Amino acid sequence: MDLSANGGFDVRERFAEGAQYVGGTLRGGTSGRSHPVVDPATGESVYAYELAGTADVDAAVAAAARALPGWACATPGERSDAMHRFAAVLSGRAAEFAYAESLQCGKPLRLTTEFDVPGTVDNTAFFAGAARHLEGRAAGEYSGDHTSYVRREPVGVVGSIAPWNYPLQMAAWKVLPAIAAGNTIVLKPAELTPLTSLMFAQAATEAGIPAGVVNVVTGAGKEAGEHLVGHPDVAMTSFTGSTAVGRRVAEIATATVKRLHLELGGKAPFVVFDDADLEAAVHGAVAGALINTGQDCTAATRAYVQRPLYDAFVAGVADLFSGIRVGDPFDAKTDLGPLISHAQRDRVAAFVERARSYATIVTGGEAPASPGAFYRPTLVTGAAQDSEIVQSEIFGPVLVVLPFDSDDEGLALANDTPYGLAASAWTRDVFRAGRATREIKAGCVWVNDHIPIISEMPHGGYRASGYGKDMSAYSLEEYTQVKHVMYDNTAVARKSWHRTIFGDR
């Protein structure tokens, strides 16, 4: 493997001191349990570290609490300048970040180089600007006798939990709006993929963001994660992950009356009307279903195709699926890398194996001979709407295609799961497109595309996909408290409304 593009980056050397970043310093965990970072393309351990225990969480929260007054009182311009420097540090280390993300996740280097890393740099630059725009409504005399205005203030110490599918981007989505608004943060990345979250925190410190503003604890969810969510000095929890775990996070956070932001699972519908550009829809479905090996909560997982285009759509997707090159993430020709782990590969395969009893596996449905956690792109037809493979989040390179007849039926089927994170509609008819964007219950609805995201626009779901927004200025709503300040303008000791209490006295 050629390491020249990443400067000879060595994981064991870089994180020899441990995988906890507390108060601007790397340190080891105190749980007494070791955990490996495994390259899912080879099955080999590339780094082992001591997991965080509750003491590490306490230390990180204490560091964040110490840093909070200074960072919260920094001017918006000062926070913005530091975050602009942060973006510059990330940009200068782009090759290292891309390599580390591919190594721990199995993502093709093409994806990390062209999507994960530049998206994170752009996000950082966006929030550097957004830090200067924490505005409330204009001051005014709304009661006649008083002047009112609105302050936006930081929530406090934020405890965030991020998933393993986009470790770098999810670290950014959690950290950036929080610190732009003047909060400090303790981030718990997934145990499988801590490397780029740690690198991200180090880059923040290098950019001049004070030590303790960004902390990382890498530990198990049951120990470190639950302790972080329930910590009395943590004012807010932001969680991205499965709906099942999100329910548990909500239970713990509710017990301590914390602010809560949840970005949970998805089962995105891909609705193709009979006037759609068939070639565009086929290519869009393949890209939307297979990005990040299907390990994307907004991935196209359920394609509903109006009957006149159904057969041609299935044939087109099957043809493209069969040509996808599965292999070494560091090979420039590779299209699809492995799943995150053998356990996840086996989970995906089990969904497909169970579906064989009630559906047709058109292509794929197998793991190639390899020590890595690979699984071939899989196309399924003939499944019923209420079947497991249509209703459950698989999180792998699996696309199910179902036909529909009327527009009413297609939109009803699109809404017929508990989720509501993302969806797309494919049509040349502006009225059909407008109806789809109004009636599909999802936080994002694309028209004639599927997957693109942008820093200026919000990301978040409806229903079982959670609530609250990542990215964009809307995310700052999650990380700020709104305070109403009201001044009396009359200088009168006895106000007219006092008579409701004092009567004629």
Short mmCIF file of C-alpha atoms in Angstrom, two decimals:
data_model
loop_
_atom_site.label_atom_id
_atom_site.label_comp_id
_atom_site.label_asym_id
_atom_site.label_seq_id
_atom_site.Cartn_x
_atom_site.Cartn_y
_atom_site.Cartn_z
CA MET A 1 0.00 0.00 0.00
CA ASP A 2 1.42 3.37 -1.04
CA LEU A 3 1.45 5.74 1.93
CA SER A 4 3.20 8.57 0.11
CA ALA A 5 -0.03 10.49 -0.45
CA ASN A 6 -0.71 10.63 3.30
CA GLY A 7 2.82 11.39 4.43
CA GLY A 8 3.51 7.91 5.77
CA PHE A 9 0.68 8.19 8.32
CA ASP A 10 1.13 5.50 10.98
CA VAL A 11 -1.90 4.78 13.17
CA ARG A 12 -0.06 3.07 16.02
CA GLU A 13 2.51 5.82 16.23
CA ARG A 14 -0.06 8.63 15.95
CA PHE A 15 -2.22 7.28 18.77
CA ALA A 16 0.41 5.54 20.90
CA GLU A 17 -0.76 7.51 23.95
CA GLY A 18 -4.34 6.30 23.65
CA ALA A 19 -7.70 6.98 22.04
CA GLN A 20 -9.11 9.47 24.56
CA TYR A 21 -8.69 13.20 23.87
CA VAL A 22 -9.35 15.17 27.03
CA GLY A 23 -8.44 18.80 27.62
CA GLY A 24 -6.25 18.93 24.53
CA THR A 25 -4.21 15.80 25.31
CA LEU A 26 -4.31 12.18 24.17
CA ARG A 27 -4.52 9.65 26.97
CA GLY A 28 -5.37 6.02 27.57
CA GLY A 29 -8.72 4.70 28.72
CA THR A 30 -9.40 3.38 32.21
CA SER A 31 -12.03 0.70 31.57
CA GLY A 32 -9.45 -2.10 31.68
CA ARG A 33 -10.67 -3.43 28.33
CA SER A 34 -8.88 -3.24 25.01
CA HIS A 35 -10.58 -2.80 21.64
CA PRO A 36 -9.17 -3.15 18.11
CA VAL A 37 -9.63 -0.95 15.08
CA VAL A 38 -9.98 -3.48 12.27
CA ASP A 39 -9.46 -2.81 8.57
CA PRO A 40 -12.68 -4.38 7.24
CA ALA A 41 -11.12 -4.96 3.83
CA THR A 42 -8.55 -7.38 5.26
CA GLY A 43 -9.90 -8.35 8.68
CA GLU A 44 -6.60 -7.28 10.24
CA SER A 45 -6.24 -5.15 13.37
CA VAL A 46 -4.48 -1.87 12.60
CA TYR A 47 -4.61 -0.41 16.12
CA ALA A 48 -5.68 -1.47 19.62
CA TYR A 49 -6.59 0.88 22.45
CA GLU A 50 -8.01 0.92 25.96
CA LEU A 51 -11.70 1.78 26.01
CA ALA A 52 -12.95 4.72 28.03
CA GLY A 53 -14.55 4.06 31.39
CA THR A 54 -16.84 6.30 33.39
CA ALA A 55 -13.84 8.06 34.93
CA ASP A 56 -12.71 9.14 31.47
CA VAL A 57 -16.16 10.52 30.72
CA ASP A 58 -16.11 12.43 34.01
CA ALA A 59 -12.67 13.88 33.15
CA ALA A 60 -13.79 14.92 29.67
CA VAL A 61 -16.98 16.55 30.95
CA ALA A 62 -14.95 18.38 33.61
CA ALA A 63 -12.53 19.63 30.93
CA ALA A 64 -15.45 20.82 28.81
CA ALA A 65 -17.03 22.55 31.82
CA ARG A 66 -13.76 24.37 32.61
CA ALA A 67 -13.43 25.56 29.02
CA LEU A 68 -17.07 26.64 28.74
CA PRO A 69 -16.98 30.12 30.34
CA GLY A 70 -14.09 31.35 28.22
CA TRP A 71 -15.37 29.91 24.96
CA ALA A 72 -18.97 31.00 25.58
CA CYS A 73 -17.80 34.54 26.28
CA ALA A 74 -15.57 34.74 23.20
CA THR A 75 -16.97 37.10 20.62
CA PRO A 76 -18.62 35.61 17.55
CA GLY A 77 -15.71 37.01 15.55
CA GLU A 78 -13.15 35.27 17.74
CA ARG A 79 -14.94 31.94 17.45
CA SER A 80 -15.30 32.45 13.72
CA ASP A 81 -11.60 33.20 13.25
CA ALA A 82 -10.61 30.07 15.16
CA MET A 83 -12.96 27.95 13.08
CA HIS A 84 -11.62 29.39 9.83
CA ARG A 85 -8.16 28.32 10.99
CA PHE A 86 -9.67 24.92 11.82
CA ALA A 87 -10.91 24.57 8.23
CA ALA A 88 -7.43 25.45 6.96
CA VAL A 89 -5.78 22.79 9.16
CA LEU A 90 -8.25 20.17 7.93
CA SER A 91 -7.66 21.12 4.32
CA GLY A 92 -3.91 20.87 4.77
CA ARG A 93 -4.30 17.37 6.24
CA ALA A 94 -6.84 16.14 3.69
CA ALA A 95 -4.75 13.18 2.49
CA GLU A 96 -4.19 11.93 6.05
CA PHE A 97 -7.87 12.17 6.88
CA ALA A 98 -8.90 10.39 3.68
CA TYR A 99 -6.44 7.57 4.28
CA ALA A 100 -7.44 7.08 7.93
CA GLU A 101 -11.16 7.13 7.08
CA SER A 102 -10.68 4.52 4.36
CA LEU A 103 -8.52 2.39 6.62
CA GLN A 104 -10.96 2.18 9.52
CA CYS A 105 -14.18 2.05 7.46
CA GLY A 106 -13.21 0.25 4.27
CA LYS A 107 -14.50 3.13 2.18
CA PRO A 108 -12.95 3.43 -1.29
CA LEU A 109 -10.29 6.12 -1.18
CA ARG A 110 -12.13 7.76 -4.07
CA LEU A 111 -15.13 8.30 -1.76
CA THR A 112 -13.18 9.66 1.21
CA THR A 113 -11.07 11.90 -1.03
CA GLU A 114 -13.98 13.31 -3.06
CA PHE A 115 -16.83 13.24 -0.53
CA ASP A 116 -16.08 12.68 3.17
CA VAL A 117 -13.07 14.96 3.58
CA PRO A 118 -13.99 17.90 1.31
CA GLY A 119 -17.51 17.82 2.73
CA THR A 120 -16.09 18.12 6.23
CA VAL A 121 -13.78 20.98 5.28
CA ASP A 122 -16.71 22.80 3.67
CA ASN A 123 -18.87 22.20 6.74
CA THR A 124 -16.17 23.69 8.95
CA ALA A 125 -15.86 26.75 6.73
CA PHE A 126 -19.66 27.15 6.73
CA PHE A 127 -19.92 27.10 10.51
CA ALA A 128 -16.98 29.48 10.79
CA GLY A 129 -19.21 31.97 9.00
CA ALA A 130 -22.37 30.95 10.83
CA ALA A 131 -20.68 31.66 14.16
CA ARG A 132 -21.09 35.38 13.38
CA HIS A 133 -24.83 35.16 12.71
CA LEU A 134 -26.40 34.09 16.01
CA GLU A 135 -29.16 36.63 15.80
CA GLY A 136 -32.54 37.05 17.47
CA ARG A 137 -35.53 39.08 16.37
CA ALA A 138 -35.21 42.83 16.25
CA ALA A 139 -35.66 44.71 19.52
CA GLY A 140 -38.98 46.47 19.85
CA GLU A 141 -41.64 47.88 22.15
CA TYR A 142 -44.10 45.04 21.80
CA SER A 143 -46.06 45.86 24.98
CA GLY A 144 -45.85 49.61 24.53
CA ASP A 145 -44.22 50.18 27.93
CA HIS A 146 -41.26 47.85 27.52
CA THR A 147 -38.41 47.16 25.14
CA SER A 148 -37.88 43.48 24.39
CA TYR A 149 -35.07 41.73 22.68
CA VAL A 150 -33.86 38.15 22.27
CA ARG A 151 -30.49 36.75 23.24
CA ARG A 152 -29.10 33.49 21.92
CA GLU A 153 -26.93 31.77 24.50
CA PRO A 154 -25.02 28.48 24.50
CA VAL A 155 -26.75 25.47 26.02
CA GLY A 156 -23.60 24.41 27.92
CA VAL A 157 -21.62 21.18 27.79
CA VAL A 158 -22.90 18.97 24.97
CA GLY A 159 -22.50 15.20 25.05
CA SER A 160 -22.69 13.74 21.56
CA ILE A 161 -22.64 10.19 20.24
CA ALA A 162 -21.71 9.52 16.62
CA PRO A 163 -22.00 6.37 14.47
CA TRP A 164 -19.46 4.35 12.50
CA ASN A 165 -20.72 4.85 8.95
CA TYR A 166 -19.38 8.40 8.44
CA PRO A 167 -17.04 8.91 11.41
CA LEU A 168 -15.38 12.10 10.17
CA GLN A 169 -18.49 13.77 8.83
CA MET A 170 -20.56 12.82 11.86
CA ALA A 171 -17.87 14.21 14.18
CA ALA A 172 -18.09 17.46 12.23
CA TRP A 173 -21.89 17.52 12.26
CA LYS A 174 -21.85 17.14 16.04
CA VAL A 175 -18.93 19.39 16.93
CA LEU A 176 -19.22 22.32 14.55
CA PRO A 177 -22.67 23.80 15.31
CA ALA A 178 -22.11 23.18 19.01
CA ILE A 179 -18.86 25.13 19.22
CA ALA A 180 -19.97 27.79 16.72
CA ALA A 181 -22.76 28.61 19.16
CA GLY A 182 -20.32 28.84 22.08
CA ASN A 183 -20.84 25.42 23.65
CA THR A 184 -18.14 22.91 24.55
CA ILE A 185 -18.47 19.25 23.67
CA VAL A 186 -17.61 15.70 24.61
CA LEU A 187 -17.93 13.42 21.58
CA LYS A 188 -18.17 9.64 21.80
CA PRO A 189 -17.40 8.09 18.42
CA ALA A 190 -18.16 4.44 17.65
CA GLU A 191 -15.59 2.05 19.10
CA LEU A 192 -14.97 0.62 15.62
CA THR A 193 -13.97 3.93 14.05
CA PRO A 194 -12.39 6.45 16.45
CA LEU A 195 -9.40 7.52 14.36
CA THR A 196 -10.69 10.49 12.38
CA SER A 197 -12.76 11.80 15.30
CA LEU A 198 -9.56 11.98 17.35
CA MET A 199 -7.72 13.60 14.46
CA PHE A 200 -10.56 16.11 14.09
CA ALA A 201 -10.31 17.09 17.77
CA GLN A 202 -6.52 17.41 17.51
CA ALA A 203 -6.90 19.65 14.48
CA ALA A 204 -9.28 21.90 16.43
CA THR A 205 -6.67 22.38 19.15
CA GLU A 206 -3.94 22.97 16.59
CA ALA A 207 -6.10 25.67 15.02
CA GLY A 208 -6.21 27.58 18.31
CA ILE A 209 -9.56 26.44 19.66
CA PRO A 210 -8.90 26.27 23.41
CA ALA A 211 -8.13 22.94 25.03
CA GLY A 212 -11.26 21.39 26.50
CA VAL A 213 -13.65 22.88 23.96
CA VAL A 214 -13.55 19.65 21.91
CA ASN A 215 -13.03 16.36 23.77
CA VAL A 216 -13.33 12.75 22.58
CA VAL A 217 -13.98 9.65 24.68
CA THR A 218 -13.90 6.30 22.89
CA GLY A 219 -15.77 3.70 24.85
CA ALA A 220 -18.62 1.22 24.82
CA GLY A 221 -22.16 2.51 24.55
CA LYS A 222 -23.40 0.73 27.67
CA GLU A 223 -20.63 2.21 29.80
CA ALA A 224 -19.19 5.40 28.35
CA GLY A 225 -22.16 6.33 26.18
CA GLU A 226 -24.87 5.94 28.79
CA HIS A 227 -22.74 7.65 31.43
CA LEU A 228 -22.22 10.61 29.07
CA VAL A 229 -25.92 10.92 28.26
CA GLY A 230 -26.91 10.74 31.92
CA HIS A 231 -24.12 12.95 33.25
CA PRO A 232 -25.53 15.73 35.45
CA ASP A 233 -23.10 18.31 34.02
CA VAL A 234 -24.08 17.60 30.41
CA ALA A 235 -26.83 19.98 29.30
CA MET A 236 -27.64 18.45 25.94
CA THR A 237 -27.31 15.16 24.10
CA SER A 238 -27.06 14.75 20.34
CA PHE A 239 -27.22 11.19 19.05
CA THR A 240 -26.97 9.68 15.58
CA GLY A 241 -27.59 5.97 15.23
CA SER A 242 -30.29 3.34 15.11
CA THR A 243 -33.85 4.05 16.19
CA ALA A 244 -33.67 1.27 18.78
CA VAL A 245 -30.62 2.78 20.51
CA GLY A 246 -32.12 6.25 20.08
CA ARG A 247 -35.06 5.19 22.24
CA ARG A 248 -32.64 4.17 25.00
CA VAL A 249 -30.76 7.47 24.71
CA ALA A 250 -34.06 9.34 24.98
CA GLU A 251 -34.99 7.43 28.14
CA ILE A 252 -31.73 8.36 29.85
CA ALA A 253 -31.75 11.98 28.67
CA THR A 254 -35.36 12.48 29.69
CA ALA A 255 -34.59 11.35 33.23
CA THR A 256 -32.21 14.28 33.62
CA VAL A 257 -34.35 16.73 31.59
CA LYS A 258 -31.71 17.31 28.95
CA ARG A 259 -32.20 18.89 25.58
CA LEU A 260 -32.15 16.08 23.03
CA HIS A 261 -31.39 15.86 19.32
CA LEU A 262 -31.88 12.52 17.55
CA GLU A 263 -30.95 11.55 14.00
CA LEU A 264 -32.04 7.94 13.69
CA GLY A 265 -32.66 5.24 11.09
CA GLY A 266 -34.10 5.51 7.64
CA LYS A 267 -35.64 3.45 4.85
CA ALA A 268 -35.63 5.93 2.01
CA PRO A 269 -38.16 5.47 -0.82
CA PHE A 270 -37.13 6.13 -4.42
CA VAL A 271 -40.35 6.85 -6.38
CA VAL A 272 -40.13 6.60 -10.17
CA PHE A 273 -43.15 7.89 -12.07
CA ASP A 274 -43.91 6.70 -15.60
CA ASP A 275 -42.74 9.95 -17.22
CA ALA A 276 -39.31 9.86 -15.56
CA ASP A 277 -36.01 9.86 -17.45
CA LEU A 278 -35.38 6.12 -17.17
CA GLU A 279 -31.61 6.31 -17.64
CA ALA A 280 -31.31 9.01 -14.97
CA ALA A 281 -33.49 7.02 -12.57
CA VAL A 282 -31.51 3.81 -13.07
CA HIS A 283 -28.17 5.53 -12.52
CA GLY A 284 -29.56 7.47 -9.59
CA ALA A 285 -30.87 4.32 -7.95
CA VAL A 286 -27.56 2.49 -8.27
CA ALA A 287 -25.56 5.42 -6.87
CA GLY A 288 -28.13 6.14 -4.17
CA ALA A 289 -28.34 2.52 -3.05
CA LEU A 290 -24.64 1.73 -3.06
CA ILE A 291 -22.98 4.84 -1.67
CA ASN A 292 -20.82 3.87 1.32
CA THR A 293 -21.73 0.22 0.58
CA GLY A 294 -25.33 1.09 1.43
CA GLN A 295 -24.36 2.06 4.98
CA ASP A 296 -26.13 5.39 4.78
CA CYS A 297 -29.35 6.27 6.57
CA THR A 298 -30.52 8.20 3.49
CA ALA A 299 -29.53 5.50 0.98
CA ALA A 300 -32.12 4.51 -1.61
CA THR A 301 -33.47 1.24 -0.24
CA ARG A 302 -37.03 0.95 -1.59
CA ALA A 303 -37.59 1.76 -5.26
CA TYR A 304 -41.23 2.11 -6.27
CA VAL A 305 -41.51 2.16 -10.03
CA GLN A 306 -44.71 2.88 -11.96
CA ARG A 307 -45.61 -0.22 -13.90
CA PRO A 308 -44.85 1.00 -17.49
CA LEU A 309 -41.17 1.51 -16.51
CA TYR A 310 -40.84 -1.32 -14.00
CA ASP A 311 -39.31 -4.08 -16.14
CA ALA A 312 -36.85 -1.75 -17.88
CA PHE A 313 -35.83 -0.22 -14.54
CA VAL A 314 -35.14 -3.62 -12.97
CA ALA A 315 -33.12 -4.70 -16.02
CA GLY A 316 -31.11 -1.48 -16.03
CA VAL A 317 -30.28 -1.62 -12.32
CA ALA A 318 -29.36 -5.32 -12.56
CA ASP A 319 -27.00 -4.57 -15.42
CA LEU A 320 -25.21 -1.78 -13.54
CA PHE A 321 -25.10 -3.77 -10.31
CA SER A 322 -23.40 -6.67 -12.06
CA GLY A 323 -20.61 -4.35 -13.26
CA ILE A 324 -19.78 -2.80 -9.88
CA ARG A 325 -16.15 -3.50 -8.95
CA VAL A 326 -15.89 -4.75 -5.37
CA GLY A 327 -12.44 -4.80 -3.81
CA ASP A 328 -9.47 -3.07 -2.20
CA PRO A 329 -10.50 0.42 -1.00
CA PHE A 330 -7.07 1.77 -1.93
CA ASP A 331 -7.32 0.60 -5.54
CA ALA A 332 -8.41 3.52 -7.73
CA LYS A 333 -10.61 1.18 -9.79
CA THR A 334 -12.67 -0.03 -6.82
CA ASP A 335 -16.30 1.09 -6.74
CA LEU A 336 -17.51 -0.67 -3.60
CA GLY A 337 -15.61 -1.44 -0.44
CA PRO A 338 -16.49 -3.83 2.38
CA LEU A 339 -19.11 -3.40 5.04
CA ILE A 340 -17.84 -2.07 8.36
CA SER A 341 -17.37 -5.52 9.90
CA HIS A 342 -17.98 -9.21 9.37
CA ALA A 343 -20.84 -8.98 11.87
CA GLN A 344 -22.53 -6.30 9.75
CA ARG A 345 -21.87 -8.30 6.57
CA ASP A 346 -23.49 -11.35 8.17
CA ARG A 347 -26.45 -9.27 9.31
CA VAL A 348 -27.04 -7.99 5.77
CA ALA A 349 -26.63 -11.49 4.32
CA ALA A 350 -29.19 -12.84 6.80
CA PHE A 351 -31.81 -10.35 5.57
CA VAL A 352 -31.22 -11.51 2.01
CA GLU A 353 -31.26 -15.20 2.92
CA ARG A 354 -34.58 -14.85 4.72
CA ALA A 355 -35.99 -12.95 1.72
CA ARG A 356 -35.28 -15.90 -0.60
CA SER A 357 -38.37 -17.62 0.79
CA TYR A 358 -40.73 -14.85 -0.36
CA ALA A 359 -38.88 -12.75 -2.98
CA THR A 360 -36.54 -13.02 -5.97
CA ILE A 361 -32.84 -12.19 -5.74
CA VAL A 362 -32.20 -10.79 -9.21
CA THR A 363 -28.49 -10.24 -8.78
CA GLY A 364 -25.95 -10.40 -5.96
CA GLY A 365 -26.98 -12.00 -2.71
CA GLU A 366 -23.55 -13.37 -1.89
CA ALA A 367 -20.20 -12.53 -0.36
CA PRO A 368 -17.15 -12.88 -2.63
CA ALA A 369 -14.30 -15.12 -1.52
CA SER A 370 -12.22 -12.71 0.56
CA PRO A 371 -10.96 -12.27 4.11
CA GLY A 372 -12.69 -8.89 4.12
CA ALA A 373 -16.32 -8.06 4.98
CA PHE A 374 -17.45 -7.71 1.38
CA TYR A 375 -20.95 -8.29 0.00
CA ARG A 376 -22.05 -7.98 -3.61
CA PRO A 377 -24.65 -5.40 -4.69
CA THR A 378 -27.99 -7.13 -4.33
CA LEU A 379 -31.24 -6.45 -6.19
CA VAL A 380 -34.50 -7.89 -4.83
CA THR A 381 -37.93 -8.00 -6.49
CA GLY A 382 -41.24 -9.68 -5.72
CA ALA A 383 -41.30 -8.77 -2.02
CA ALA A 384 -44.54 -7.73 -0.37
CA GLN A 385 -44.85 -4.23 1.06
CA ASP A 386 -45.19 -5.58 4.59
CA SER A 387 -42.18 -7.92 4.32
CA GLU A 388 -39.11 -7.54 6.48
CA ILE A 389 -36.80 -6.58 3.64
CA VAL A 390 -39.10 -3.69 2.66
CA GLN A 391 -39.85 -2.44 6.17
CA SER A 392 -36.57 -2.88 8.09
CA GLU A 393 -33.34 -0.90 7.79
CA ILE A 394 -30.74 -3.27 6.33
CA PHE A 395 -27.77 -0.88 6.10
CA GLY A 396 -26.03 -2.65 3.25
CA PRO A 397 -25.85 -2.75 -0.57
CA VAL A 398 -29.40 -4.03 -1.03
CA LEU A 399 -32.14 -2.43 -3.15
CA VAL A 400 -35.73 -3.71 -3.23
CA VAL A 401 -37.88 -2.76 -6.23
CA LEU A 402 -41.69 -2.84 -6.19
CA PRO A 403 -44.21 -1.76 -8.87
CA PHE A 404 -47.14 0.63 -8.44
CA ASP A 405 -49.99 1.76 -10.65
CA SER A 406 -51.53 5.10 -9.65
CA ASP A 407 -49.76 8.13 -8.25
CA ASP A 408 -51.88 7.80 -5.12
CA GLU A 409 -50.59 4.27 -4.61
CA GLY A 410 -46.94 5.19 -5.19
CA LEU A 411 -46.99 8.00 -2.64
CA ALA A 412 -48.89 5.91 -0.11
CA LEU A 413 -46.31 3.13 -0.42
CA ALA A 414 -43.48 5.65 -0.02
CA ASN A 415 -44.92 6.72 3.34
CA ASP A 416 -45.68 3.17 4.48
CA THR A 417 -42.80 2.58 6.92
CA PRO A 418 -42.17 4.04 10.39
CA TYR A 419 -39.27 6.13 9.06
CA GLY A 420 -39.09 9.57 7.49
CA LEU A 421 -35.52 10.70 6.92
CA ALA A 422 -35.12 11.06 3.15
CA ALA A 423 -36.82 10.22 -0.15
CA SER A 424 -36.69 11.04 -3.83
CA ALA A 425 -39.20 11.48 -6.65
CA TRP A 426 -38.37 10.99 -10.32
CA THR A 427 -40.57 12.75 -12.88
CA ARG A 428 -40.54 15.37 -15.65
CA ASP A 429 -43.90 16.75 -14.49
CA VAL A 430 -43.60 19.77 -12.21
CA PHE A 431 -47.03 19.13 -10.69
CA ARG A 432 -46.19 15.52 -9.87
CA ALA A 433 -42.92 16.65 -8.37
CA GLY A 434 -44.66 19.30 -6.31
CA ARG A 435 -47.20 16.82 -5.00
CA ALA A 436 -44.47 14.33 -4.08
CA THR A 437 -42.46 16.92 -2.16
CA ARG A 438 -45.57 17.95 -0.24
CA GLU A 439 -46.95 14.51 0.54
CA ILE A 440 -43.87 12.35 1.21
CA LYS A 441 -43.21 12.47 4.95
CA ALA A 442 -39.45 12.91 5.14
CA GLY A 443 -36.96 15.53 6.27
CA CYS A 444 -35.43 15.72 2.78
CA VAL A 445 -37.08 15.01 -0.57
CA TRP A 446 -34.93 15.13 -3.68
CA VAL A 447 -36.40 15.54 -7.16
CA ASN A 448 -34.57 13.69 -9.95
CA ASP A 449 -31.58 12.99 -7.71
CA HIS A 450 -30.85 11.10 -4.51
CA ILE A 451 -28.12 11.59 -1.84
CA PRO A 452 -26.50 15.04 -2.41
CA ILE A 453 -26.22 17.13 0.74
CA ILE A 454 -24.89 20.63 1.22
CA SER A 455 -23.70 22.58 4.24
CA GLU A 456 -26.26 25.35 3.85
CA MET A 457 -29.28 23.02 4.02
CA PRO A 458 -30.59 21.06 7.03
CA HIS A 459 -30.52 17.29 7.51
CA GLY A 460 -32.92 15.53 9.86
CA GLY A 461 -35.98 13.36 9.94
CA TYR A 462 -39.63 12.84 10.76
CA ARG A 463 -41.28 10.12 12.83
CA ALA A 464 -39.03 7.18 13.81
CA SER A 465 -36.11 8.88 12.06
CA GLY A 466 -35.84 11.32 14.95
CA TYR A 467 -36.02 15.08 15.31
CA GLY A 468 -33.76 18.09 15.14
CA LYS A 469 -31.40 19.20 12.38
CA ASP A 470 -27.76 18.74 11.49
CA MET A 471 -25.88 21.16 9.21
CA SER A 472 -27.12 24.59 8.10
CA ALA A 473 -28.11 27.56 10.23
CA TYR A 474 -31.13 25.53 11.38
CA SER A 475 -28.82 23.30 13.41
CA LEU A 476 -27.83 26.29 15.54
CA GLU A 477 -31.39 26.20 16.88
CA GLU A 478 -30.48 22.89 18.52
CA TYR A 479 -27.41 24.30 20.24
CA THR A 480 -28.63 27.67 21.52
CA GLN A 481 -31.05 28.77 24.20
CA VAL A 482 -33.35 31.67 23.44
CA LYS A 483 -33.67 34.21 26.23
CA HIS A 484 -36.22 37.02 26.25
CA VAL A 485 -34.96 40.21 27.90
CA MET A 486 -37.53 42.92 28.75
CA TYR A 487 -36.83 46.48 29.98
CA ASP A 488 -39.36 48.79 31.54
CA ASN A 489 -39.38 52.15 29.75
CA THR A 490 -41.78 54.11 31.99
CA ALA A 491 -39.81 54.68 35.21
CA VAL A 492 -43.21 54.53 36.96
CA ALA A 493 -43.21 52.83 40.36
CA ARG A 494 -46.85 51.78 40.31
CA LYS A 495 -47.77 50.13 37.01
CA SER A 496 -51.35 50.00 35.83
CA TRP A 497 -51.38 46.22 35.98
CA HIS A 498 -50.51 46.29 39.70
CA ARG A 499 -54.17 47.03 40.51
CA THR A 500 -54.95 43.41 39.71
CA ILE A 501 -52.99 42.59 42.85
CA PHE A 502 -53.23 45.72 45.01
CA GLY A 503 -56.75 46.86 44.07
CA ASP A 504 -57.28 50.53 45.04
CA ARG A 505 -54.38 50.65 47.54
#
